[in-house]
Structure formats: C-alpha cells, structure tokens
Coordinates of C-alpha atoms in Angstrom, one line a residue:
M1 CA -0.1 -1.9 -18.4
T2 CA 1.0 -4.6 -16.0
D3 CA 3.5 -4.7 -13.2
T4 CA 6.4 -6.1 -15.2
S5 CA 9.0 -3.3 -14.8
G6 CA 12.0 -5.6 -14.6
V7 CA 13.1 -3.9 -11.4
P8 CA 15.0 -6.4 -9.2
D9 CA 13.5 -7.4 -5.8
G10 CA 16.4 -5.9 -3.9
G11 CA 18.1 -2.7 -5.0
R12 CA 21.7 -3.8 -5.4
H13 CA 22.7 -0.7 -7.2
P14 CA 25.3 1.6 -5.7
S15 CA 23.8 5.1 -5.5
G16 CA 26.3 6.6 -8.0
T17 CA 25.1 4.3 -10.8
L18 CA 21.3 4.8 -10.6
P19 CA 19.7 6.1 -13.8
P20 CA 17.1 8.8 -13.8
A21 CA 13.5 7.7 -14.1
H22 CA 11.5 9.0 -17.1
C23 CA 8.3 8.5 -15.2
W24 CA 8.0 7.6 -11.5
F25 CA 4.5 6.1 -11.5
A26 CA 2.8 3.6 -13.7
I27 CA -1.0 3.3 -14.1
E28 CA -3.7 0.8 -15.1
W29 CA -7.4 1.6 -15.4
H30 CA -9.9 -1.0 -14.2
A31 CA -13.7 -1.1 -14.6
N32 CA -15.9 1.0 -12.4
G33 CA -13.7 4.0 -12.5
I34 CA -10.7 2.6 -10.5
M35 CA -7.1 3.3 -11.4
R36 CA -4.3 1.2 -10.0
I37 CA -1.0 3.2 -9.5
W38 CA 2.4 1.8 -8.6
E39 CA 6.1 2.8 -8.4
P40 CA 8.0 0.5 -10.8
H41 CA 11.4 1.8 -9.7
V42 CA 10.8 0.8 -6.0
S43 CA 11.9 -2.7 -5.0
R44 CA 9.3 -5.4 -5.1
L45 CA 9.2 -5.6 -1.3
L46 CA 7.8 -2.0 -1.1
R47 CA 6.2 -1.6 -4.5
A48 CA 2.7 -1.1 -3.1
N49 CA -0.5 -0.3 -5.0
I50 CA -2.3 3.1 -4.8
F51 CA -5.9 3.3 -5.9
L52 CA -7.8 6.2 -7.3
V53 CA -11.6 5.6 -7.2
K54 CA -13.7 8.1 -9.1
G55 CA -16.9 9.2 -7.4
R56 CA -19.7 11.7 -8.2
D57 CA -19.1 14.1 -5.3
R58 CA -15.6 13.1 -4.2
D59 CA -12.7 11.0 -5.4
L60 CA -11.1 8.4 -3.1
V61 CA -7.3 7.8 -2.9
V62 CA -6.4 4.6 -1.1
D63 CA -2.8 4.5 0.2
S64 CA -0.1 6.8 -1.1
G65 CA 3.1 4.8 -1.9
M66 CA 6.6 5.8 -0.7
G67 CA 6.3 9.6 -1.1
I68 CA 9.5 9.8 -3.1
V69 CA 7.7 11.8 -5.8
S70 CA 4.5 13.9 -5.1
L71 CA 1.5 11.7 -5.6
R72 CA -0.9 14.7 -5.4
D73 CA 0.9 16.4 -8.3
F74 CA 0.8 13.2 -10.3
L75 CA -2.9 12.8 -9.8
R76 CA -3.9 16.4 -10.8
P77 CA -4.9 15.5 -14.5
F78 CA -7.1 12.7 -13.2
V79 CA -8.9 14.4 -10.3
D80 CA -11.6 17.1 -10.7
K81 CA -13.3 17.1 -7.3
P82 CA -12.3 17.0 -3.6
I83 CA -10.3 14.0 -2.5
T84 CA -10.9 11.7 0.4
H85 CA -7.7 9.7 1.4
L86 CA -7.9 6.4 3.2
V87 CA -4.8 4.7 4.6
T88 CA -5.2 0.9 4.8
H89 CA -2.4 0.6 7.4
S90 CA 0.6 2.6 8.5
H91 CA 3.6 0.8 6.9
V92 CA 6.0 3.0 5.0
D93 CA 5.1 1.8 1.5
H94 CA 1.5 2.9 2.0
V95 CA 1.8 6.3 3.7
G96 CA 4.7 8.2 2.0
S97 CA 2.5 10.9 0.4
S98 CA -0.3 10.8 2.9
H99 CA 0.7 14.2 4.3
E100 CA -0.3 15.7 0.9
F101 CA -4.0 14.8 1.7
A102 CA -4.2 16.0 5.3
D103 CA -7.5 17.8 4.7
D104 CA -9.5 14.6 4.6
L105 CA -7.5 11.6 5.8
L106 CA -9.0 8.4 7.2
M107 CA -7.4 5.4 9.0
H108 CA -7.9 3.0 11.9
A109 CA -7.1 4.2 15.4
A110 CA -4.7 1.3 16.1
E111 CA -2.1 2.8 13.7
A112 CA -2.7 6.5 13.9
E113 CA 0.3 7.2 16.2
T114 CA 2.7 5.7 13.6
L115 CA 1.2 8.0 11.0
R116 CA 1.7 11.0 13.3
N117 CA 5.2 10.0 14.2
P118 CA 6.8 7.9 11.5
P119 CA 9.8 5.7 12.7
D120 CA 13.2 7.2 12.0
D121 CA 14.4 3.9 10.6
W122 CA 12.3 4.3 7.4
R123 CA 15.1 4.6 4.9
L124 CA 15.8 3.8 1.2
S125 CA 18.8 1.6 1.9
F126 CA 18.7 -1.8 3.5
E127 CA 22.1 -1.0 5.1
E128 CA 20.4 1.6 7.2
Y129 CA 17.6 -0.8 8.4
P130 CA 17.8 -2.1 12.0
E131 CA 19.3 -5.5 12.2
D132 CA 16.2 -7.1 13.7
K133 CA 14.0 -5.8 10.9
R134 CA 16.4 -7.1 8.2
R135 CA 16.4 -10.5 9.9
R136 CA 12.6 -10.7 9.9
L137 CA 12.5 -9.8 6.2
Q138 CA 15.2 -12.3 5.4
A139 CA 13.3 -15.0 7.3
A140 CA 10.3 -14.2 5.1
G141 CA 12.4 -14.8 2.0
F142 CA 13.3 -11.2 1.0
D143 CA 16.7 -10.0 -0.2
T144 CA 17.8 -7.2 2.1
T145 CA 20.9 -5.9 0.4
G146 CA 21.5 -2.6 -1.4
L147 CA 19.0 0.2 -2.1
L148 CA 15.2 0.1 -2.2
I149 CA 15.1 2.1 -5.5
A150 CA 16.5 1.2 -8.9
A151 CA 16.3 4.8 -10.4
L152 CA 16.4 8.4 -9.2
P153 CA 13.2 10.4 -9.4
H154 CA 15.3 13.4 -10.6
D155 CA 18.9 14.5 -10.9
G156 CA 20.5 15.4 -7.6
F157 CA 18.1 13.3 -5.5
D158 CA 19.8 12.2 -2.3
Y159 CA 18.3 9.0 -1.0
R160 CA 19.9 9.5 2.4
S161 CA 17.9 12.6 3.1
W162 CA 14.5 11.0 2.2
R163 CA 12.0 10.9 5.2
V164 CA 8.3 10.4 5.5
P165 CA 6.6 13.4 7.1
G166 CA 4.1 12.8 9.9
V167 CA 0.5 13.7 9.6
V168 CA -2.6 13.6 11.8
P169 CA -5.7 11.7 10.5
T170 CA -8.8 13.8 10.3
R171 CA -11.1 10.9 10.9
L172 CA -10.6 7.5 12.5
V173 CA -12.6 4.7 11.0
D174 CA -13.5 1.2 12.1
E175 CA -15.6 -1.8 11.2
G176 CA -18.9 -0.9 9.6
D177 CA -18.1 2.8 8.8
V178 CA -18.9 4.0 5.4
V179 CA -16.8 6.0 3.0
D180 CA -19.3 8.0 0.9
L181 CA -18.4 9.3 -2.5
G182 CA -21.9 10.4 -3.4
D183 CA -22.8 7.7 -5.8
R184 CA -20.5 5.0 -4.3
H185 CA -20.3 3.7 -0.8
F186 CA -17.5 1.6 0.6
T187 CA -17.9 -0.2 3.9
V188 CA -14.8 -0.4 6.1
M189 CA -13.8 -3.9 7.2
H190 CA -11.3 -4.2 10.1
T191 CA -9.0 -6.9 8.7
P192 CA -6.0 -7.2 11.2
G193 CA -3.2 -9.7 11.1
H194 CA -0.6 -8.2 8.8
S195 CA -0.8 -5.2 11.2
P196 CA -3.3 -4.4 14.0
G197 CA -5.1 -1.6 12.3
S198 CA -5.3 -3.0 8.7
I199 CA -8.5 -2.2 7.0
S200 CA -10.2 -3.2 3.7
L201 CA -13.0 -1.5 1.8
W202 CA -16.0 -3.4 0.4
E203 CA -18.4 -2.0 -2.2
S204 CA -21.3 -4.5 -2.4
A205 CA -22.9 -2.8 -5.4
S206 CA -20.0 -3.7 -7.6
G207 CA -18.5 -6.6 -5.8
T208 CA -15.3 -4.7 -5.3
L209 CA -12.9 -5.4 -2.5
I210 CA -9.9 -3.1 -1.8
G211 CA -7.8 -5.2 0.5
G212 CA -4.6 -3.4 1.5
D213 CA -2.0 -5.8 2.7
A214 CA -4.5 -8.1 4.2
I215 CA -4.8 -9.8 0.8
Y216 CA -2.8 -9.7 -2.4
D217 CA -1.4 -12.1 -4.9
G218 CA 2.0 -12.6 -3.4
L219 CA 3.9 -13.6 -0.2
L220 CA 1.7 -12.5 2.6
I221 CA 3.7 -11.2 5.5
D222 CA 2.8 -12.1 9.1
T223 CA 6.2 -11.9 10.7
L224 CA 6.5 -8.2 11.5
P225 CA 6.7 -7.0 15.1
D226 CA 3.1 -5.8 14.9
S227 CA 1.8 -8.9 13.0
D228 CA -0.6 -11.4 14.6
R229 CA -1.1 -14.8 13.0
G230 CA -4.1 -15.6 15.0
A231 CA -5.8 -12.4 13.9
Y232 CA -4.7 -13.0 10.3
R233 CA -6.3 -16.4 10.4
V234 CA -9.7 -14.9 11.4
T235 CA -9.3 -12.3 8.7
M236 CA -8.6 -14.9 6.0
E237 CA -11.6 -16.9 7.1
R238 CA -13.7 -13.8 6.8
L239 CA -12.3 -12.7 3.4
R240 CA -12.8 -16.1 2.0
S241 CA -16.6 -15.6 2.3
V242 CA -16.7 -12.1 0.8
P243 CA -18.7 -12.4 -2.6
A244 CA -16.1 -10.2 -4.5
T245 CA -15.9 -10.1 -8.2
V246 CA -12.7 -8.2 -8.2
V247 CA -10.0 -7.8 -5.6
H248 CA -7.5 -4.9 -5.6
G249 CA -4.8 -5.9 -3.2
G250 CA -2.0 -3.9 -1.6
H251 CA 0.6 -5.2 -4.0
R252 CA 0.8 -6.7 -7.5
E253 CA -2.1 -7.2 -9.9
S254 CA -5.8 -7.3 -9.2
F255 CA -7.7 -10.6 -9.4
G256 CA -11.1 -12.3 -9.1
A257 CA -13.0 -14.6 -6.8
P258 CA -11.2 -17.9 -7.6
K259 CA -7.9 -16.4 -6.7
L260 CA -9.3 -14.8 -3.6
K261 CA -10.5 -18.2 -2.3
K262 CA -7.2 -19.9 -3.2
L263 CA -5.1 -17.2 -1.5
C264 CA -7.2 -17.5 1.7
D265 CA -7.1 -21.4 1.6
D266 CA -3.3 -21.4 1.0
Y267 CA -2.8 -19.2 4.1
L268 CA -5.2 -21.1 6.2
S269 CA -3.4 -24.4 5.3
T270 CA -0.4 -23.1 7.2
F271 CA -2.1 -23.6 10.6

C-alpha cells in the first residue's frame, strides 16, 4: 500500500461534515522486518511515518504519530515481545502516542522537556494555532486553513478536546549510542537542523537508515522556531555520505541511495 489516500493537504472540512474512518492507520511492509505505518486521514503536513522494526528479543517502534487513536492497541497483532520506543524528535506529529510506551522510551536530551510538557497550542484545527506558527507554515508553502483531520476516528469524537499527554523518557540517547534488539543493532546519529534534538538510526548490517524529519522525500522544513539551517547543512553533508541502501524518512514513502543523495544535494544547493 502506498501513501495515496486522497486526503487534502489542509483540512478544510467543517467539523460537522467529517465522515467516520473505517481504519485509522495504513501499513506497508518492507524488507528486513520493517513496517511503515501512517495516518491517511491526517493532513499531509502532519501525516508522519511510524516504523515497527521486528527484532529477536525486542521490537522497536520509531515515533508514534498524532495519538488520535491508540497506536499500542493497533500494533498488538504485530508485536509478540517487549517494545522499545524511540522518538526521533518532539514535534506533535511524532509523539502523540508516545505515552503508551512509557516503560522503555528513548529520545535526545535536547527535546525531552517538550515531551514531558507538550505545548498547549498543539490542536487539530489551524484556527487554534498561534498566529506566528501559522505564518511560518504559510511561508514554507503550507495551507493553514480548516482542520488537520479529514475524518473522525469514531462517532462522537470531539477534535477540540484532543491533547497530547506528557511523558518522561526512560533513557536519553545521543550520538553513537546503540539500540539493541538482540539480533539487530541501530546506531544513534544526532542529526539536528529541523530541530535541535533530531536523531536518526543507522543499521550498517542492512544499510538501513531511519531518518526522522532530518530526511524525507518532500519539503524539508527549516523555518520552525527551533530549526537551525547551519546545523541542517552539516547534517545534510553527513547524510549524503551514509552508504544506505534504503531510507525510511519521517514522512512519505521510503527510498534508496540515489534519492538520498539528490535530496541532500538539493538542500545544500540552497546555501
């Protein structure tokens, strides 16, 4: 299955006309026991990827989407061992269900406070966004009108009451740390720029890079209050040299080495 849900980039639907969703999540299996999961009824801006990585001793869940529907409940048929949860960064579209994995939750120290105390302006309607945040997104080319969802997860769902619960990480990780699944080992790469604590995961044995929002096949955002273009430039120079055979980005479909180099070169050409 590919990410072609037909959901508009902005949610221009008035709340009373939203249809119910038959299934909130969509999935796609990749090689090496990796599942890509996304929320097709969330606007393109916040339709982030979640990855389930199967291991011998533990399974790894990378990021957790918006938290509109329980991710842990959805994953039950696919998981048969303890779960390690890693958050690539603390933006709302990547941490919504992270509180469901509080027993083994990993992230970078630079963004742990946001995970503990999520901002109150994380809402499902652009009309409730602060004006400065809307302006930044508009400047980056995004439509900021209407709702951020195009369907209801269930009858009676009130988008106005949706909030992301805070959670305390159980382990802070940084450059060079290893996430051990028994038969698989992912090395943490600190890849700031999009945000100060953005991290990626590198599995050298399979040539697999899980990039978070440091890299994906779409409009890379470096205009947020916590973004740093200088740091992003260094990250892109580094990622360009990673010998990846497959890249699983924070948004949209996965891709290979040629696309990785092109995305890095395209970004670097803006300097």
